[in-house]
XYZ file of C-alpha atoms in Angstrom:
420
model
C 28.822 -66.664 -0.600
C 25.126 -66.103 -1.142
C 23.728 -66.331 -4.664
C 20.728 -64.749 -6.344
C 18.184 -67.266 -7.625
C 14.918 -66.859 -9.510
C 11.922 -69.171 -9.293
C 8.914 -69.246 -11.599
C 5.547 -70.887 -11.135
C 2.236 -71.352 -12.886
C 0.333 -73.935 -10.906
C -2.705 -76.083 -11.462
C -4.943 -73.030 -10.986
C -3.390 -71.527 -14.146
C -4.045 -68.020 -12.834
C -0.809 -66.341 -13.930
C 2.968 -66.594 -13.782
C 4.782 -65.799 -10.533
C 8.456 -64.806 -10.603
C 10.411 -64.516 -7.367
C 13.930 -63.308 -6.547
C 15.719 -64.780 -3.528
C 19.212 -65.155 -2.131
C 20.522 -68.480 -0.883
C 23.720 -70.077 0.382
C 25.070 -73.463 1.436
C 24.938 -74.105 5.185
C 27.611 -75.819 7.255
C 25.820 -79.174 6.944
C 26.150 -79.064 3.131
C 22.468 -78.389 2.478
C 21.099 -75.087 1.175
C 20.100 -72.476 3.726
C 16.542 -71.246 3.953
C 16.158 -68.899 0.950
C 15.709 -65.205 1.711
C 12.891 -63.527 -0.163
C 13.812 -60.285 -1.945
C 11.107 -59.453 -4.469
C 8.405 -60.967 -6.657
C 6.062 -60.109 -9.485
C 3.005 -61.784 -10.968
C 2.041 -61.451 -14.617
C -0.876 -62.696 -16.654
C -0.449 -65.368 -19.277
C -0.470 -63.799 -22.768
C -4.043 -63.635 -24.066
C -3.164 -65.546 -27.219
C -1.702 -68.446 -25.205
C -4.405 -68.916 -22.578
C -7.062 -70.602 -24.744
C -4.516 -72.920 -26.305
C -3.264 -74.134 -22.940
C -6.830 -74.685 -21.742
C -7.348 -76.778 -24.871
C -4.223 -78.735 -23.958
C -5.673 -79.469 -20.502
C -8.653 -81.015 -22.275
C -6.444 -83.063 -24.626
C -7.776 -80.992 -27.511
C -4.520 -79.636 -28.951
C -2.557 -81.375 -31.687
C 1.037 -82.387 -31.090
C 2.145 -79.870 -33.724
C 0.290 -77.040 -31.987
C 1.536 -78.204 -28.578
C 5.120 -77.963 -29.810
C 4.734 -74.292 -30.723
C 2.847 -73.543 -27.501
C 5.684 -75.138 -25.523
C 8.201 -72.720 -27.037
C 5.861 -69.718 -26.771
C 5.288 -70.519 -23.073
C 9.061 -70.472 -22.638
C 9.106 -66.973 -24.106
C 6.380 -65.903 -21.652
C 8.471 -67.185 -18.742
C 11.541 -65.407 -20.133
C 9.594 -62.147 -20.233
C 8.706 -62.604 -16.547
C 12.397 -63.073 -15.708
C 13.397 -60.013 -17.710
C 10.781 -57.897 -15.932
C 11.981 -59.056 -12.514
C 15.615 -58.293 -13.413
C 14.754 -54.829 -14.691
C 12.715 -54.016 -11.601
C 15.671 -54.925 -9.352
C 18.418 -53.387 -11.519
C 20.094 -56.756 -11.997
C 21.792 -58.320 -15.018
C 21.719 -61.872 -16.258
C 25.196 -62.579 -14.923
C 24.044 -61.639 -11.405
C 21.701 -64.666 -11.265
C 22.947 -68.154 -10.428
C 19.963 -70.088 -11.768
C 16.334 -69.907 -12.843
C 14.211 -72.812 -11.599
C 10.679 -73.798 -12.547
C 8.708 -76.956 -13.245
C 6.640 -75.703 -16.156
C 2.923 -75.896 -16.689
C 1.556 -79.360 -16.010
C -0.598 -80.505 -18.921
C -1.103 -84.100 -17.822
C -0.095 -86.153 -14.821
C -0.696 -89.842 -14.163
C -0.168 -91.054 -10.583
C 1.618 -94.290 -9.684
C -0.361 -97.483 -9.224
C 1.456 -99.223 -6.355
C -0.276 -102.594 -6.798
C 0.716 -102.808 -10.460
C 4.248 -101.682 -9.630
C 4.588 -104.334 -6.932
C 3.221 -107.051 -9.217
C 5.678 -106.160 -11.966
C 8.630 -106.123 -9.580
C 7.604 -109.506 -8.162
C 7.303 -111.073 -11.606
C 10.000 -112.350 -13.954
C 9.325 -109.463 -16.317
C 12.562 -107.468 -16.594
C 11.385 -105.143 -19.356
C 11.993 -101.496 -18.566
C 9.462 -100.525 -21.235
C 6.710 -102.474 -19.471
C 7.098 -100.298 -16.391
C 4.960 -97.730 -18.226
C 2.963 -99.989 -20.531
C 1.624 -102.382 -17.894
C 3.488 -101.721 -14.645
C 1.721 -98.673 -13.228
C 4.732 -96.361 -13.143
C 3.768 -92.663 -13.040
C 4.326 -90.167 -15.832
C 3.497 -86.612 -16.790
C 3.811 -83.982 -19.484
C 5.025 -80.487 -18.603
C 5.518 -77.595 -20.999
C 7.573 -74.343 -21.037
C 10.752 -75.150 -22.956
C 13.811 -74.534 -20.779
C 16.101 -74.002 -23.761
C 13.990 -70.993 -24.740
C 14.153 -69.535 -21.219
C 17.917 -70.078 -20.964
C 18.508 -68.559 -24.400
C 16.297 -65.507 -23.951
C 17.476 -64.691 -20.410
C 21.084 -65.882 -20.716
C 20.771 -67.591 -17.323
C 21.293 -71.273 -16.481
C 17.803 -72.757 -16.265
C 16.608 -75.901 -14.471
C 13.199 -77.429 -15.046
C 11.362 -80.787 -15.339
C 11.884 -81.914 -11.734
C 9.356 -84.761 -11.727
C 10.424 -87.312 -14.405
C 13.433 -88.723 -12.529
C 11.312 -89.287 -9.425
C 8.686 -90.931 -11.679
C 11.293 -93.251 -13.175
C 12.293 -94.267 -9.652
C 8.689 -95.194 -8.907
C 7.862 -92.010 -7.010
C 4.802 -89.828 -7.341
C 6.833 -86.795 -8.411
C 4.300 -84.675 -6.545
C 4.035 -82.690 -4.483
C 7.517 -81.112 -4.652
C 7.241 -78.706 -1.727
C 8.868 -81.135 0.687
C 12.439 -80.280 -0.350
C 11.994 -76.563 0.388
C 10.359 -77.538 3.667
C 13.324 -79.755 4.539
C 15.694 -76.906 3.707
C 13.654 -74.353 5.652
C 12.556 -76.307 8.716
C 15.093 -79.111 9.215
C 16.332 -77.544 12.452
C 12.829 -76.950 13.816
C 10.966 -80.158 12.967
C 8.651 -81.801 13.002
C 6.732 -79.086 11.157
C 3.587 -79.567 9.071
C 3.212 -77.304 6.063
C 0.208 -76.893 3.810
C 0.198 -75.558 0.275
C -3.156 -74.548 -1.202
C -2.805 -74.092 -4.935
C -5.144 -75.580 -7.512
C -4.513 -78.824 -5.639
C -3.718 -78.810 -1.905
C -0.917 -80.799 -0.297
C 0.516 -81.452 3.156
C 4.155 -81.962 4.088
C 5.658 -83.284 7.317
C 9.155 -81.792 7.477
C 11.880 -83.229 9.700
C 15.668 -83.172 9.893
C 15.691 -86.910 9.161
C 14.407 -87.099 5.591
C 13.503 -90.769 6.039
C 10.700 -89.701 8.402
C 9.161 -87.077 6.143
C 5.821 -87.238 4.364
C 4.281 -85.283 1.505
C 1.075 -85.935 -0.375
C -1.879 -84.237 -2.022
C -4.941 -83.870 0.164
C -7.372 -83.219 -2.691
C -8.661 -80.038 -4.345
C -7.382 -76.627 -3.387
C -8.740 -73.812 -5.533
C -9.276 -75.646 -8.819
C -12.973 -76.507 -8.412
C -13.805 -73.231 -6.661
C -12.224 -71.248 -9.510
C -13.984 -73.292 -12.182
C -17.427 -72.871 -10.652
C -17.120 -69.137 -10.067
C -15.908 -68.628 -13.634
C -18.776 -70.702 -15.019
C -21.379 -68.908 -12.896
C -20.069 -65.317 -12.784
C -17.234 -64.919 -15.283
C -14.827 -63.996 -12.481
C -11.544 -65.878 -12.226
C -11.684 -66.498 -8.475
C -13.717 -65.814 -5.336
C -11.922 -62.736 -3.998
C -11.335 -63.158 -0.258
C -13.895 -65.964 -0.340
C -16.627 -63.322 -0.143
C -19.247 -65.270 -2.124
C -18.585 -68.510 -0.248
C -18.957 -66.598 3.020
C -22.497 -65.604 1.995
C -23.547 -69.183 1.252
C -24.479 -72.229 3.303
C -22.782 -75.606 3.077
C -24.956 -78.169 1.273
C -24.368 -81.200 3.470
C -25.677 -83.853 1.009
C -23.342 -82.543 -1.712
C -20.437 -82.336 0.714
C -20.971 -85.965 1.731
C -21.082 -86.987 -1.923
C -17.838 -85.133 -2.683
C -16.119 -86.730 0.290
C -16.816 -90.145 -1.252
C -14.568 -89.415 -4.259
C -12.364 -92.366 -5.234
C -9.230 -90.222 -4.757
C -9.552 -90.627 -1.002
C -9.113 -94.395 -1.262
C -5.478 -93.820 -2.252
C -2.875 -93.876 0.496
C 0.164 -91.571 0.634
C 2.245 -90.973 -1.282
C -0.497 -89.810 -3.593
C -0.979 -87.016 -6.086
C -4.040 -85.466 -7.676
C -4.576 -83.590 -10.904
C -7.337 -82.309 -13.171
C -8.458 -85.842 -13.997
C -9.532 -86.080 -10.356
C -10.950 -82.645 -9.580
C -10.789 -80.684 -12.822
C -13.267 -79.115 -15.209
C -15.145 -82.313 -16.117
C -15.800 -83.180 -12.484
C -16.823 -79.611 -11.620
C -19.098 -79.436 -14.680
C -20.928 -82.555 -13.544
C -21.589 -80.899 -10.187
C -22.837 -77.760 -11.947
C -25.128 -79.804 -14.193
C -26.616 -81.679 -11.244
C -27.130 -78.615 -9.052
C -28.398 -76.050 -11.534
C -30.997 -74.710 -9.074
C -28.454 -74.208 -6.265
C -27.128 -70.715 -5.652
C -23.571 -69.824 -6.589
C -22.937 -68.846 -2.981
C -24.067 -72.232 -1.633
C -22.038 -74.125 -4.223
C -18.916 -72.119 -3.389
C -19.440 -72.540 0.351
C -19.736 -76.294 -0.156
C -16.678 -76.579 -2.415
C -14.663 -74.429 -0.020
C -15.645 -76.687 2.866
C -14.781 -79.703 0.704
C -11.225 -78.389 0.327
C -11.062 -77.765 4.075
C -12.401 -81.165 5.161
C -10.068 -82.905 2.698
C -7.126 -81.166 4.381
C -8.429 -81.965 7.865
C -9.060 -85.598 6.968
C -5.559 -86.009 5.552
C -3.927 -84.437 8.588
C -5.882 -86.565 11.053
C -5.562 -89.847 9.160
C -1.928 -89.733 8.082
C 0.156 -87.136 9.943
C -1.092 -86.775 13.512
C -0.667 -90.514 14.216
C 3.034 -90.137 13.294
C 4.004 -86.804 14.818
C 2.777 -84.544 17.595
C 2.371 -81.197 15.860
C 0.777 -78.043 17.176
C 0.572 -75.901 14.050
C 0.092 -76.024 10.296
C 2.081 -73.498 8.265
C 0.045 -72.586 5.189
C 1.061 -71.077 1.848
C -0.269 -70.782 -1.693
C -2.959 -68.695 -3.318
C -5.627 -70.311 -1.162
C -4.349 -68.420 1.880
C -5.899 -65.276 0.354
C -9.338 -66.895 0.580
C -10.431 -65.613 3.975
C -13.488 -67.845 4.092
C -11.396 -70.951 3.410
C -8.852 -69.990 6.067
C -11.602 -69.299 8.607
C -13.249 -72.663 7.914
C -9.867 -74.374 8.188
C -8.860 -72.726 11.472
C -12.156 -73.821 13.004
C -11.720 -77.430 11.868
C -8.083 -77.626 12.979
C -8.869 -76.175 16.406
C -10.871 -79.339 17.095
C -7.524 -81.153 17.044
C -5.614 -78.516 19.058
C -3.736 -77.455 15.943
C -3.124 -73.780 15.156
C -3.188 -72.417 11.603
C -0.507 -69.914 10.592
C 1.149 -68.873 7.335
C 4.689 -69.123 5.986
C 4.996 -65.330 6.281
C 6.078 -65.958 9.858
C 9.165 -67.714 8.466
C 10.053 -65.151 5.818
C 8.422 -67.097 2.983
C 5.490 -65.120 1.501
C 2.589 -67.565 1.095
C 1.660 -66.402 -2.405
C 5.184 -67.032 -3.694
C 6.315 -70.095 -1.782
C 5.787 -72.389 -4.778
C 8.043 -70.216 -6.939
C 10.629 -70.120 -4.116
C 10.455 -73.923 -4.042
C 11.444 -74.192 -7.692
C 14.287 -71.702 -7.309
C 15.627 -73.807 -4.429
C 15.273 -77.073 -6.349
C 17.129 -75.525 -9.295
C 19.926 -74.269 -7.043
C 20.356 -77.755 -5.555
C 20.248 -79.437 -8.979
C 22.996 -77.216 -10.353
C 25.186 -78.329 -7.423
C 24.268 -82.015 -7.836
C 22.600 -82.133 -4.418
C 19.930 -84.808 -3.974
C 16.729 -82.776 -3.863
C 13.990 -85.377 -3.631
C 12.488 -86.981 -0.521
C 12.050 -90.735 -1.216
C 10.129 -91.296 2.031
C 7.591 -88.743 0.846
C 7.284 -89.541 -2.854
C 7.801 -93.301 -2.763
C 10.883 -93.141 -5.015
C 13.323 -96.012 -4.642
C 16.331 -93.757 -3.986
C 17.603 -90.244 -3.552
C 18.269 -88.409 -6.807
C 19.099 -85.046 -8.315
C 15.839 -83.826 -9.826
C 15.833 -81.414 -12.761
C 17.146 -80.866 -16.274
C 19.751 -78.129 -16.724
C 19.863 -75.896 -19.799
C 22.989 -73.744 -19.814
C 22.967 -70.027 -20.595
C 24.382 -69.329 -24.082
C 27.205 -67.248 -22.630
C 28.222 -69.919 -20.096
C 30.286 -71.732 -22.699
C 32.636 -68.770 -22.843
C 33.397 -68.488 -19.155
C 36.658 -70.382 -19.492
C 38.484 -67.518 -21.165
C 37.267 -68.078 -24.728
C 36.072 -65.151 -26.807
C 32.326 -64.990 -27.291
C 31.057 -64.132 -30.771
C 29.570 -60.654 -30.810
C 26.114 -62.067 -31.633
C 26.094 -63.960 -28.336
C 27.886 -61.314 -26.341
C 25.038 -58.890 -26.994
C 22.278 -61.428 -26.412
C 21.986 -61.043 -22.651
C 20.244 -58.439 -20.558
C 22.472 -55.490 -19.749
């Protein structure tokens, strides 16, 4: 029997909170079916929270302040869920699970050479895996207990830490949804363009899958346009379309140390965030905003092309790339990308063709991961992340009322706490 699930997302672009409602079921092979999109909303982060989270990105928020922000962010997510329920005339008890990863504040990628050296040594200390051994880690806010309590729905979050502890990159996470959605059609290459862009090679045999970050998506573009114009993003890529690519700058960007890493790899603001973008702005003060945006847009595109050609095409004969994420709304970026991919006889399409709206695919991903976690289904892809084994990713916070589903009487204070 199909279940309603809700997914939430606020990605590395930090441009709002997406909430999506889907239905999903278990297929005959024991894996979830491709989720069916029903509805979605997008809301802005509360004005009073935005500057504090930006301070957190810059490591400029005290632990005490971060603790309160973590809970307040949970309340913001709960409000998004409540709005989505109200819009669709649903109650808390109609929803199987809410899934989200939270807002990434910090992420440290694995260092494979250090990991290998530690494993080859006589050092058996588990603690040293993070102190000297190059194991990945991250910090993600939006307290799940707050979301579960204020929505009265089972809530799953924090999908990355278990993969980290198994030596995996914990990012990207799109590959599980792609396995669920395309396992009977593979091999299929999908592309997600959020703040950071990533590619996934989806196949029925999970041991042959790949997933890795290609480099920047929208994060540098958004930072530069905000610094130069005050706008939050380049609508439809209209400013970039008016500019010319600055080839010397593009060549310099393409020499970034990130591209020396081999998959599985993940990127975050330490690679392509505000500090890096500010250095570009400081060096090219006389360059027009249009030319800078055209160059950064092409940088995103060539990073995607380079990753596809270097790592995926040698392994699988693919004829199309299925794109999703906020970057698909940037018409200039998509036009640049289609031109570059056509040189390799690869067509660019979007996940709309498969019933997965590109702007909401990341939120759908988290709903699907949460659904699998609640059923104890292994929802990571070790071949893609580098984890040492399959695992059930996610931490489950139960709805307050769920403890009374075995015939016990709920206190009136809890019985009236849900959404009715």
